[in-house]
PDB file of N, CA and C in Angstrom:
ATOM      1  N   MET A   1       7.724  39.421  29.838  1.00 38.00           N
ATOM      2  CA  MET A   1       8.604  39.802  29.231  1.00 38.00           C
ATOM      3  C   MET A   1       8.994  38.769  28.551  1.00 38.00           C
ATOM      4  N   LYS A   2       9.175  38.959  26.906  1.00 45.00           N
ATOM      5  CA  LYS A   2       9.655  38.026  25.739  1.00 45.00           C
ATOM      6  C   LYS A   2      10.593  38.813  25.065  1.00 45.00           C
ATOM      7  N   GLY A   3      11.210  37.794  24.504  1.00 41.00           N
ATOM      8  CA  GLY A   3      12.117  38.162  23.522  1.00 41.00           C
ATOM      9  C   GLY A   3      13.614  37.560  23.994  1.00 41.00           C
ATOM     10  N   LYS A   4      14.576  38.300  23.194  1.00 44.00           N
ATOM     11  CA  LYS A   4      16.363  37.676  24.070  1.00 44.00           C
ATOM     12  C   LYS A   4      16.883  39.269  24.804  1.00 44.00           C
ATOM     13  N   GLY A   5      17.509  38.884  25.755  1.00 45.00           N
ATOM     14  CA  GLY A   5      17.980  40.085  25.900  1.00 45.00           C
ATOM     15  C   GLY A   5      18.210  39.931  27.355  1.00 45.00           C
ATOM     16  N   ILE A   6      18.846  40.960  27.170  1.00 44.00           N
ATOM     17  CA  ILE A   6      19.539  41.482  29.027  1.00 44.00           C
ATOM     18  C   ILE A   6      19.386  42.392  29.213  1.00 44.00           C
ATOM     19  N   THR A   7      18.357  42.777  30.166  1.00 44.00           N
ATOM     20  CA  THR A   7      17.765  44.230  30.728  1.00 44.00           C
ATOM     21  C   THR A   7      18.818  44.882  32.445  1.00 44.00           C
ATOM     22  N   THR A   8      19.766  45.704  32.460  1.00 45.00           N
ATOM     23  CA  THR A   8      20.193  46.256  33.396  1.00 45.00           C
ATOM     24  C   THR A   8      19.924  47.053  34.053  1.00 45.00           C
ATOM     25  N   LEU A   9      18.800  47.560  35.350  1.00 43.00           N
ATOM     26  CA  LEU A   9      18.747  48.893  35.377  1.00 43.00           C
ATOM     27  C   LEU A   9      19.132  49.109  37.347  1.00 43.00           C
ATOM     28  N   ASN A  10      19.915  50.257  37.242  1.00 43.00           N
ATOM     29  CA  ASN A  10      20.613  50.464  38.348  1.00 43.00           C
ATOM     30  C   ASN A  10      19.610  52.034  39.251  1.00 43.00           C
ATOM     31  N   THR A  11      18.829  51.873  40.201  1.00 44.00           N
ATOM     32  CA  THR A  11      18.523  53.033  40.574  1.00 44.00           C
ATOM     33  C   THR A  11      18.978  53.593  41.778  1.00 44.00           C
ATOM     34  N   LYS A  12      19.341  54.444  42.408  1.00 47.00           N
ATOM     35  CA  LYS A  12      20.086  55.216  43.422  1.00 47.00           C
ATOM     36  C   LYS A  12      21.111  54.303  43.992  1.00 47.00           C
ATOM     37  N   GLY A  13      21.534  53.537  42.463  1.00 42.00           N
ATOM     38  CA  GLY A  13      22.954  52.822  43.750  1.00 42.00           C
ATOM     39  C   GLY A  13      22.830  51.977  44.526  1.00 42.00           C
ATOM     40  N   ARG A  14      21.473  51.355  44.169  1.00 44.00           N
ATOM     41  CA  ARG A  14      20.739  50.525  45.684  1.00 44.00           C
ATOM     42  C   ARG A  14      20.310  49.064  44.372  1.00 44.00           C
ATOM     43  N   GLY A  15      20.179  48.791  43.272  1.00 42.00           N
ATOM     44  CA  GLY A  15      20.468  47.759  42.030  1.00 42.00           C
ATOM     45  C   GLY A  15      19.396  47.683  42.656  1.00 42.00           C
ATOM     46  N   ILE A  16      18.922  47.593  40.525  1.00 43.00           N
ATOM     47  CA  ILE A  16      17.113  46.558  40.720  1.00 43.00           C
ATOM     48  C   ILE A  16      18.061  46.810  38.765  1.00 43.00           C
ATOM     49  N   THR A  17      17.673  45.295  38.502  1.00 44.00           N
ATOM     50  CA  THR A  17      18.402  44.795  37.845  1.00 44.00           C
ATOM     51  C   THR A  17      17.118  43.458  37.156  1.00 44.00           C
ATOM     52  N   THR A  18      16.913  43.265  35.861  1.00 46.00           N
ATOM     53  CA  THR A  18      16.073  42.410  35.198  1.00 46.00           C
ATOM     54  C   THR A  18      17.043  41.938  34.266  1.00 46.00           C
ATOM     55  N   LEU A  19      16.819  40.299  34.355  1.00 44.00           N
ATOM     56  CA  LEU A  19      17.813  39.822  32.770  1.00 44.00           C
ATOM     57  C   LEU A  19      16.458  38.896  32.509  1.00 44.00           C
ATOM     58  N   ASN A  20      16.275  38.947  31.495  1.00 44.00           N
ATOM     59  CA  ASN A  20      14.544  38.149  30.251  1.00 44.00           C
ATOM     60  C   ASN A  20      15.893  36.994  29.352  1.00 44.00           C
ATOM     61  N   THR A  21      16.208  35.900  29.425  1.00 44.00           N
ATOM     62  CA  THR A  21      16.858  35.569  28.535  1.00 44.00           C
ATOM     63  C   THR A  21      16.174  34.486  27.774  1.00 44.00           C
ATOM     64  N   LYS A  22      15.316  34.211  26.798  1.00 45.00           N
ATOM     65  CA  LYS A  22      15.305  33.169  25.801  1.00 45.00           C
ATOM     66  C   LYS A  22      13.567  33.042  26.260  1.00 45.00           C
ATOM     67  N   GLY A  23      12.885  34.227  26.617  1.00 42.00           N
ATOM     68  CA  GLY A  23      11.292  34.670  26.829  1.00 42.00           C
ATOM     69  C   GLY A  23      11.017  34.048  27.979  1.00 42.00           C
ATOM     70  N   ARG A  24      12.250  32.955  29.107  1.00 44.00           N
ATOM     71  CA  ARG A  24      11.976  32.330  29.533  1.00 44.00           C
ATOM     72  C   ARG A  24      11.686  33.424  31.229  1.00 44.00           C
ATOM     73  N   GLY A  25      12.449  34.448  31.518  1.00 42.00           N
ATOM     74  CA  GLY A  25      13.195  35.041  32.186  1.00 42.00           C
ATOM     75  C   GLY A  25      13.868  35.346  33.305  1.00 42.00           C
ATOM     76  N   ILE A  26      14.480  35.754  33.506  1.00 44.00           N
ATOM     77  CA  ILE A  26      15.050  35.808  34.998  1.00 44.00           C
ATOM     78  C   ILE A  26      15.207  37.365  35.408  1.00 44.00           C
ATOM     79  N   THR A  27      14.708  37.917  36.757  1.00 46.00           N
ATOM     80  CA  THR A  27      14.372  38.946  37.170  1.00 46.00           C
ATOM     81  C   THR A  27      15.342  39.420  38.432  1.00 46.00           C
ATOM     82  N   THR A  28      15.966  39.806  39.175  1.00 48.00           N
ATOM     83  CA  THR A  28      15.698  40.003  40.473  1.00 48.00           C
ATOM     84  C   THR A  28      15.838  41.739  40.662  1.00 48.00           C
ATOM     85  N   LEU A  29      15.358  41.469  41.442  1.00 46.00           N
ATOM     86  CA  LEU A  29      14.678  43.223  42.544  1.00 46.00           C
ATOM     87  C   LEU A  29      15.728  43.046  44.122  1.00 46.00           C
ATOM     88  N   ASN A  30      16.729  43.999  43.314  1.00 46.00           N
ATOM     89  CA  ASN A  30      17.815  44.771  44.368  1.00 46.00           C
ATOM     90  C   ASN A  30      17.155  45.910  45.403  1.00 46.00           C
ATOM     91  N   THR A  31      15.992  45.932  46.952  1.00 45.00           N
ATOM     92  CA  THR A  31      15.629  47.372  47.128  1.00 45.00           C
ATOM     93  C   THR A  31      16.231  47.863  48.400  1.00 45.00           C
ATOM     94  N   LYS A  32      17.079  49.019  48.136  1.00 47.00           N
ATOM     95  CA  LYS A  32      17.279  49.957  49.662  1.00 47.00           C
ATOM     96  C   LYS A  32      18.134  48.641  50.477  1.00 47.00           C
ATOM     97  N   GLY A  33      19.858  48.190  49.364  1.00 42.00           N
ATOM     98  CA  GLY A  33      19.716  47.581  50.077  1.00 42.00           C
ATOM     99  C   GLY A  33      19.801  45.619  51.249  1.00 42.00           C
ATOM    100  N   ARG A  34      18.391  45.340  51.278  1.00 44.00           N
ATOM    101  CA  ARG A  34      17.768  44.645  51.691  1.00 44.00           C
ATOM    102  C   ARG A  34      17.954  43.296  50.826  1.00 44.00           C
ATOM    103  N   GLY A  35      17.745  43.611  49.893  1.00 42.00           N
ATOM    104  CA  GLY A  35      17.762  42.726  48.591  1.00 42.00           C
ATOM    105  C   GLY A  35      16.109  41.840  48.391  1.00 42.00           C
ATOM    106  N   ILE A  36      15.611  42.323  47.887  1.00 43.00           N
ATOM    107  CA  ILE A  36      14.199  41.318  47.209  1.00 43.00           C
ATOM    108  C   ILE A  36      14.986  40.924  46.141  1.00 43.00           C
ATOM    109  N   THR A  37      15.069  39.375  45.250  1.00 45.00           N
ATOM    110  CA  THR A  37      15.394  38.439  44.396  1.00 45.00           C
ATOM    111  C   THR A  37      14.299  37.700  43.913  1.00 45.00           C
ATOM    112  N   THR A  38      14.051  37.598  42.386  1.00 47.00           N
ATOM    113  CA  THR A  38      12.378  36.868  41.512  1.00 47.00           C
ATOM    114  C   THR A  38      13.481  36.365  41.386  1.00 47.00           C
ATOM    115  N   LEU A  39      13.461  35.439  41.393  1.00 45.00           N
ATOM    116  CA  LEU A  39      13.681  33.941  39.582  1.00 45.00           C
ATOM    117  C   LEU A  39      13.236  33.218  39.074  1.00 45.00           C
ATOM    118  N   ASN A  40      12.299  33.389  38.508  1.00 44.00           N
ATOM    119  CA  ASN A  40      11.261  32.968  37.445  1.00 44.00           C
ATOM    120  C   ASN A  40      12.593  32.241  35.739  1.00 44.00           C
ATOM    121  N   PHE A  41      12.774  31.158  36.114  1.00 43.00           N
ATOM    122  CA  PHE A  41      13.829  30.534  35.131  1.00 43.00           C
ATOM    123  C   PHE A  41      13.435  29.094  34.201  1.00 43.00           C
ATOM    124  N   LYS A  42      12.935  29.029  33.499  1.00 45.00           N
ATOM    125  CA  LYS A  42      11.938  28.654  31.916  1.00 45.00           C
ATOM    126  C   LYS A  42      10.462  27.792  32.263  1.00 45.00           C
ATOM    127  N   GLY A  43      10.371  29.210  32.854  1.00 41.00           N
ATOM    128  CA  GLY A  43       8.321  29.418  33.395  1.00 41.00           C
ATOM    129  C   GLY A  43       8.206  28.144  34.613  1.00 41.00           C
ATOM    130  N   ARG A  44       9.178  27.486  35.049  1.00 42.00           N
ATOM    131  CA  ARG A  44       9.114  26.748  36.615  1.00 42.00           C
ATOM    132  C   ARG A  44       8.844  27.397  38.070  1.00 42.00           C
ATOM    133  N   GLY A  45       9.678  28.331  37.734  1.00 41.00           N
ATOM    134  CA  GLY A  45       9.283  29.313  39.064  1.00 41.00           C
ATOM    135  C   GLY A  45      10.467  28.999  40.446  1.00 41.00           C
ATOM    136  N   VAL A  46      11.352  30.114  40.092  1.00 43.00           N
ATOM    137  CA  VAL A  46      12.305  29.985  41.691  1.00 43.00           C
ATOM    138  C   VAL A  46      12.499  31.371  42.268  1.00 43.00           C
ATOM    139  N   ASN A  47      12.489  31.029  42.908  1.00 44.00           N
ATOM    140  CA  ASN A  47      11.424  32.332  43.919  1.00 44.00           C
ATOM    141  C   ASN A  47      12.459  32.895  45.335  1.00 44.00           C
ATOM    142  N   THR A  48      12.794  34.069  45.422  1.00 46.00           N
ATOM    143  CA  THR A  48      14.145  34.437  46.675  1.00 46.00           C
ATOM    144  C   THR A  48      13.407  35.303  46.995  1.00 46.00           C
ATOM    145  N   LEU A  49      13.290  35.516  48.593  1.00 45.00           N
ATOM    146  CA  LEU A  49      12.780  36.580  48.807  1.00 45.00           C
ATOM    147  C   LEU A  49      14.218  37.326  50.108  1.00 45.00           C
ATOM    148  N   ASN A  50      15.303  37.907  50.369  1.00 43.00           N
ATOM    149  CA  ASN A  50      16.163  38.726  51.213  1.00 43.00           C
ATOM    150  C   ASN A  50      14.908  39.867  51.386  1.00 43.00           C
ATOM    151  N   LYS A  51      15.067  39.879  52.985  1.00 42.00           N
ATOM    152  CA  LYS A  51      14.774  41.296  53.600  1.00 42.00           C
ATOM    153  C   LYS A  51      15.621  41.298  54.497  1.00 42.00           C
ATOM    154  N   LYS A  52      16.059  42.748  54.765  1.00 40.00           N
ATOM    155  CA  LYS A  52      16.664  43.158  55.680  1.00 40.00           C
ATOM    156  C   LYS A  52      17.585  42.788  56.066  1.00 40.00           C
ATOM    157  N   TRP A  53      18.786  41.966  54.873  1.00 35.00           N
ATOM    158  CA  TRP A  53      19.736  40.513  55.886  1.00 35.00           C
ATOM    159  C   TRP A  53      19.815  39.701  56.510  1.00 35.00           C
ATOM    160  N   LYS A  54      18.448  39.911  57.549  1.00 37.00           N
ATOM    161  CA  LYS A  54      18.518  38.399  58.376  1.00 37.00           C
ATOM    162  C   LYS A  54      17.269  37.843  58.155  1.00 37.00           C
ATOM    163  N   GLU A  55      16.237  38.179  57.234  1.00 38.00           N
ATOM    164  CA  GLU A  55      15.348  37.168  57.700  1.00 38.00           C
ATOM    165  C   GLU A  55      14.933  37.157  55.648  1.00 38.00           C
ATOM    166  N   VAL A  56      15.654  35.855  55.804  1.00 40.00           N
ATOM    167  CA  VAL A  56      15.413  35.230  54.338  1.00 40.00           C
ATOM    168  C   VAL A  56      14.699  33.831  54.219  1.00 40.00           C
ATOM    169  N   PHE A  57      13.459  34.195  52.742  1.00 41.00           N
ATOM    170  CA  PHE A  57      12.892  33.609  52.811  1.00 41.00           C
ATOM    171  C   PHE A  57      12.356  32.450  51.016  1.00 41.00           C
ATOM    172  N   THR A  58      13.388  31.829  50.757  1.00 44.00           N
ATOM    173  CA  THR A  58      12.979  31.537  49.310  1.00 44.00           C
ATOM    174  C   THR A  58      12.251  30.197  49.242  1.00 44.00           C
ATOM    175  N   THR A  59      11.916  30.114  48.588  1.00 44.00           N
ATOM    176  CA  THR A  59      11.053  29.273  48.016  1.00 44.00           C
ATOM    177  C   THR A  59      11.203  28.910  45.854  1.00 44.00           C
ATOM    178  N   LEU A  60      11.396  27.341  46.203  1.00 43.00           N
ATOM    179  CA  LEU A  60      12.483  26.756  44.294  1.00 43.00           C
ATOM    180  C   LEU A  60      11.235  26.343  44.733  1.00 43.00           C
ATOM    181  N   ASN A  61      10.497  26.132  42.992  1.00 42.00           N
ATOM    182  CA  ASN A  61       9.510  24.550  42.111  1.00 42.00           C
ATOM    183  C   ASN A  61      10.044  24.287  41.102  1.00 42.00           C
ATOM    184  N   THR A  62      10.723  23.736  40.802  1.00 41.00           N
ATOM    185  CA  THR A  62      11.819  22.404  39.690  1.00 41.00           C
ATOM    186  C   THR A  62      11.143  21.470  39.357  1.00 41.00           C
ATOM    187  N   LYS A  63       9.930  22.410  37.721  1.00 44.00           N
ATOM    188  CA  LYS A  63       9.548  21.051  36.755  1.00 44.00           C
ATOM    189  C   LYS A  63       8.175  20.665  37.710  1.00 44.00           C
ATOM    190  N   GLY A  64       7.301  21.656  38.511  1.00 41.00           N
ATOM    191  CA  GLY A  64       5.752  21.658  39.559  1.00 41.00           C
ATOM    192  C   GLY A  64       6.203  20.602  40.784  1.00 41.00           C
ATOM    193  N   ARG A  65       8.015  20.289  40.646  1.00 41.00           N
ATOM    194  CA  ARG A  65       7.792  18.947  41.696  1.00 41.00           C
ATOM    195  C   ARG A  65       8.063  19.589  43.320  1.00 41.00           C
ATOM    196  N   GLY A  66       7.865  20.686  43.266  1.00 40.00           N
ATOM    197  CA  GLY A  66       8.570  21.528  44.633  1.00 40.00           C
ATOM    198  C   GLY A  66      10.261  20.742  45.115  1.00 40.00           C
ATOM    199  N   ILE A  67      10.488  21.851  44.637  1.00 41.00           N
ATOM    200  CA  ILE A  67      11.803  22.214  46.105  1.00 41.00           C
ATOM    201  C   ILE A  67      11.414  23.221  47.230  1.00 41.00           C
ATOM    202  N   THR A  68      10.952  23.349  48.236  1.00 44.00           N
ATOM    203  CA  THR A  68      11.080  24.595  48.943  1.00 44.00           C
ATOM    204  C   THR A  68      12.279  25.085  49.918  1.00 44.00           C
ATOM    205  N   THR A  69      12.891  26.189  50.424  1.00 46.00           N
ATOM    206  CA  THR A  69      13.823  25.872  51.433  1.00 46.00           C
ATOM    207  C   THR A  69      13.178  27.597  52.174  1.00 46.00           C
ATOM    208  N   LEU A  70      13.163  27.034  53.383  1.00 45.00           N
ATOM    209  CA  LEU A  70      12.670  28.584  54.534  1.00 45.00           C
ATOM    210  C   LEU A  70      13.979  28.460  55.235  1.00 45.00           C
ATOM    211  N   ASN A  71      14.171  29.928  55.234  1.00 44.00           N
ATOM    212  CA  ASN A  71      15.709  30.013  55.863  1.00 44.00           C
ATOM    213  C   ASN A  71      15.335  31.956  56.932  1.00 44.00           C
ATOM    214  N   SER A  72      14.356  30.895  58.075  1.00 44.00           N
ATOM    215  CA  SER A  72      14.490  32.766  58.864  1.00 44.00           C
ATOM    216  C   SER A  72      15.387  33.401  60.135  1.00 44.00           C
ATOM    217  N   LYS A  73      15.677  34.457  59.571  1.00 43.00           N
ATOM    218  CA  LYS A  73      16.389  34.896  60.588  1.00 43.00           C
ATOM    219  C   LYS A  73      17.823  34.127  60.898  1.00 43.00           C
ATOM    220  N   GLY A  74      18.174  33.240  60.189  1.00 41.00           N
ATOM    221  CA  GLY A  74      19.108  32.898  59.779  1.00 41.00           C
ATOM    222  C   GLY A  74      19.320  32.345  60.718  1.00 41.00           C
ATOM    223  N   ARG A  75      18.583  30.794  61.389  1.00 42.00           N
ATOM    224  CA  ARG A  75      18.296  30.106  62.063  1.00 42.00           C
ATOM    225  C   ARG A  75      17.449  28.793  61.405  1.00 42.00           C
ATOM    226  N   GLY A  76      17.596  28.589  59.694  1.00 41.00           N
ATOM    227  CA  GLY A  76      17.765  28.199  59.211  1.00 41.00           C
ATOM    228  C   GLY A  76      16.339  26.663  59.684  1.00 41.00           C
ATOM    229  N   ILE A  77      15.008  26.416  58.631  1.00 42.00           N
ATOM    230  CA  ILE A  77      14.506  26.168  58.194  1.00 42.00           C
ATOM    231  C   ILE A  77      14.146  25.365  56.975  1.00 42.00           C
ATOM    232  N   THR A  78      14.796  24.147  56.135  1.00 43.00           N
ATOM    233  CA  THR A  78      15.152  24.080  55.114  1.00 43.00           C
ATOM    234  C   THR A  78      13.753  22.077  55.197  1.00 43.00           C
ATOM    235  N   THR A  79      13.182  22.929  53.613  1.00 45.00           N
ATOM    236  CA  THR A  79      11.840  21.963  53.468  1.00 45.00           C
ATOM    237  C   THR A  79      12.204  21.700  51.648  1.00 45.00           C
ATOM    238  N   LEU A  80      12.625  20.047  51.515  1.00 44.00           N
ATOM    239  CA  LEU A  80      13.092  20.619  49.973  1.00 44.00           C
ATOM    240  C   LEU A  80      11.979  19.261  49.764  1.00 44.00           C
ATOM    241  N   ASN A  81      11.271  18.855  48.821  1.00 44.00           N
ATOM    242  CA  ASN A  81      10.401  17.841  47.744  1.00 44.00           C
ATOM    243  C   ASN A  81      10.580  17.914  46.977  1.00 44.00           C
ATOM    244  N   THR A  82      10.986  16.251  46.274  1.00 44.00           N
ATOM    245  CA  THR A  82      11.458  15.878  44.522  1.00 44.00           C
ATOM    246  C   THR A  82      11.066  15.322  44.299  1.00 44.00           C
ATOM    247  N   LYS A  83      10.094  15.246  43.219  1.00 47.00           N
ATOM    248  CA  LYS A  83       9.110  14.316  42.624  1.00 47.00           C
ATOM    249  C   LYS A  83       8.214  14.007  43.187  1.00 47.00           C
ATOM    250  N   GLY A  84       7.494  14.537  44.605  1.00 44.00           N
ATOM    251  CA  GLY A  84       6.128  14.098  44.926  1.00 44.00           C
ATOM    252  C   GLY A  84       6.980  12.748  46.366  1.00 44.00           C
ATOM    253  N   ARG A  85       8.535  12.865  45.823  1.00 45.00           N
ATOM    254  CA  ARG A  85       8.688  12.081  47.221  1.00 45.00           C
ATOM    255  C   ARG A  85       9.085  12.480  48.445  1.00 45.00           C
ATOM    256  N   GLY A  86       9.317  13.378  48.902  1.00 43.00           N
ATOM    257  CA  GLY A  86       9.925  14.052  49.739  1.00 43.00           C
ATOM    258  C   GLY A  86      11.014  14.115  50.704  1.00 43.00           C
ATOM    259  N   ILE A  87      11.663  14.456  50.928  1.00 41.00           N
ATOM    260  CA  ILE A  87      13.284  14.531  51.938  1.00 41.00           C
ATOM    261  C   ILE A  87      12.646  16.103  52.008  1.00 41.00           C
ATOM    262  N   THR A  88      12.809  15.880  53.520  1.00 42.00           N
ATOM    263  CA  THR A  88      12.254  17.066  54.688  1.00 42.00           C
ATOM    264  C   THR A  88      13.111  17.591  55.992  1.00 42.00           C
ATOM    265  N   THR A  89      14.445  18.674  55.599  1.00 43.00           N
ATOM    266  CA  THR A  89      15.292  18.963  56.763  1.00 43.00           C
ATOM    267  C   THR A  89      14.887  19.756  57.296  1.00 43.00           C
ATOM    268  N   LEU A  90      14.706  20.097  58.923  1.00 42.00           N
ATOM    269  CA  LEU A  90      14.624  21.239  59.385  1.00 42.00           C
ATOM    270  C   LEU A  90      15.815  21.428  60.297  1.00 42.00           C
ATOM    271  N   ASN A  91      15.745  22.885  61.233  1.00 40.00           N
ATOM    272  CA  ASN A  91      16.998  22.703  61.895  1.00 40.00           C
ATOM    273  C   ASN A  91      16.412  24.457  62.029  1.00 40.00           C
ATOM    274  N   THR A  92      16.377  24.229  63.129  1.00 41.00           N
ATOM    275  CA  THR A  92      15.843  25.916  63.982  1.00 41.00           C
ATOM    276  C   THR A  92      16.680  26.122  64.567  1.00 41.00           C
ATOM    277  N   LYS A  93      16.499  27.393  64.886  1.00 44.00           N
ATOM    278  CA  LYS A  93      17.439  27.787  65.767  1.00 44.00           C
ATOM    279  C   LYS A  93      18.935  27.459  65.727  1.00 44.00           C
ATOM    280  N   GLY A  94      19.086  26.897  65.048  1.00 41.00           N
ATOM    281  CA  GLY A  94      20.711  26.286  65.495  1.00 41.00           C
ATOM    282  C   GLY A  94      20.363  25.131  66.115  1.00 41.00           C
ATOM    283  N   ARG A  95      19.864  24.762  66.890  1.00 41.00           N
ATOM    284  CA  ARG A  95      19.751  23.906  68.209  1.00 41.00           C
ATOM    285  C   ARG A  95      19.958  22.671  67.932  1.00 41.00           C
ATOM    286  N   GLY A  96      19.554  22.480  66.369  1.00 37.00           N
ATOM    287  CA  GLY A  96      19.772  20.499  65.926  1.00 37.00           C
ATOM    288  C   GLY A  96      18.834  20.348  64.672  1.00 37.00           C
ATOM    289  N   ASP A  97      19.294  19.327  64.373  1.00 38.00           N
ATOM    290  CA  ASP A  97      18.699  19.160  62.486  1.00 38.00           C
ATOM    291  C   ASP A  97      17.548  18.150  63.430  1.00 38.00           C
ATOM    292  N   GLU A  98      16.822  18.064  62.420  1.00 38.00           N
ATOM    293  CA  GLU A  98      15.309  16.893  62.672  1.00 38.00           C
ATOM    294  C   GLU A  98      15.353  16.718  60.794  1.00 38.00           C
ATOM    295  N   THR A  99      15.681  15.746  60.558  1.00 40.00           N
ATOM    296  CA  THR A  99      15.471  15.353  59.116  1.00 40.00           C
ATOM    297  C   THR A  99      14.410  13.698  58.885  1.00 40.00           C
ATOM    298  N   SER A 100      13.698  14.403  58.182  1.00 40.00           N
ATOM    299  CA  SER A 100      12.568  13.422  57.943  1.00 40.00           C
ATOM    300  C   SER A 100      13.244  12.592  56.203  1.00 40.00           C
ATOM    301  N   LEU A 101      13.056  11.640  56.214  1.00 39.00           N
ATOM    302  CA  LEU A 101      13.293  11.184  54.189  1.00 39.00           C
ATOM    303  C   LEU A 101      11.854  10.162  54.211  1.00 39.00           C
ATOM    304  N   ASN A 102      11.167  10.569  53.102  1.00 39.00           N
ATOM    305  CA  ASN A 102      10.444   9.670  52.661  1.00 39.00           C
ATOM    306  C   ASN A 102      10.148   9.334  51.075  1.00 39.00           C
ATOM    307  N   THR A 103      10.943   8.188  50.613  1.00 39.00           N
ATOM    308  CA  THR A 103      11.353   7.398  49.825  1.00 39.00           C
ATOM    309  C   THR A 103      10.584   6.879  49.257  1.00 39.00           C
ATOM    310  N   LYS A 104       9.734   6.789  48.491  1.00 41.00           N
ATOM    311  CA  LYS A 104       9.506   5.440  47.652  1.00 41.00           C
ATOM    312  C   LYS A 104      10.076   4.646  46.703  1.00 41.00           C
ATOM    313  N   GLU A 105       9.103   4.204  45.209  1.00 36.00           N
ATOM    314  CA  GLU A 105      10.096   3.707  44.572  1.00 36.00           C
ATOM    315  C   GLU A 105      11.688   3.825  43.120  1.00 36.00           C
ATOM    316  N   ASN A 106      11.538   5.592  43.782  1.00 40.00           N
ATOM    317  CA  ASN A 106      13.262   5.978  43.240  1.00 40.00           C
ATOM    318  C   ASN A 106      13.252   6.836  44.413  1.00 40.00           C
ATOM    319  N   HIS A 107      14.212   6.645  45.069  1.00 42.00           N
ATOM    320  CA  HIS A 107      15.354   8.067  45.526  1.00 42.00           C
ATOM    321  C   HIS A 107      16.104   9.050  45.243  1.00 42.00           C
ATOM    322  N   ARG A 108      16.947   8.712  43.915  1.00 43.00           N
ATOM    323  CA  ARG A 108      17.486   9.067  43.514  1.00 43.00           C
ATOM    324  C   ARG A 108      17.066  10.853  43.650  1.00 43.00           C
ATOM    325  N   LEU A 109      18.613  11.755  43.667  1.00 46.00           N
ATOM    326  CA  LEU A 109      17.812  12.813  43.420  1.00 46.00           C
ATOM    327  C   LEU A 109      18.832  13.108  42.081  1.00 46.00           C
ATOM    328  N   LYS A 110      17.786  13.603  41.673  1.00 41.00           N
ATOM    329  CA  LYS A 110      18.403  13.901  40.517  1.00 41.00           C
ATOM    330  C   LYS A 110      18.491  15.908  39.363  1.00 41.00           C
TER     331      LYS A 110
END
């Protein structure tokens, strides 16, 4: 997708939407009410998949440094990796939180 513009496609009331801004691409797909969403912003890649409402698989990749969030069946698994320095939070089956922090020279989040 090149150029500027906003394009919206709505199919069978279920919703397929494509947005392309400044040639960088924001794309949202919603299929059969279950939700499949892909976002690609500034060529750096933000991907979200939502299947059957219960299973959420989210991958965020910003500036090639990697922010990843996984949430399966509403139970919550979250991994954050910022600037290769590593912040990880895991919450599984809603039974607790496990947090691992790996900070080096600069631990500040931006």
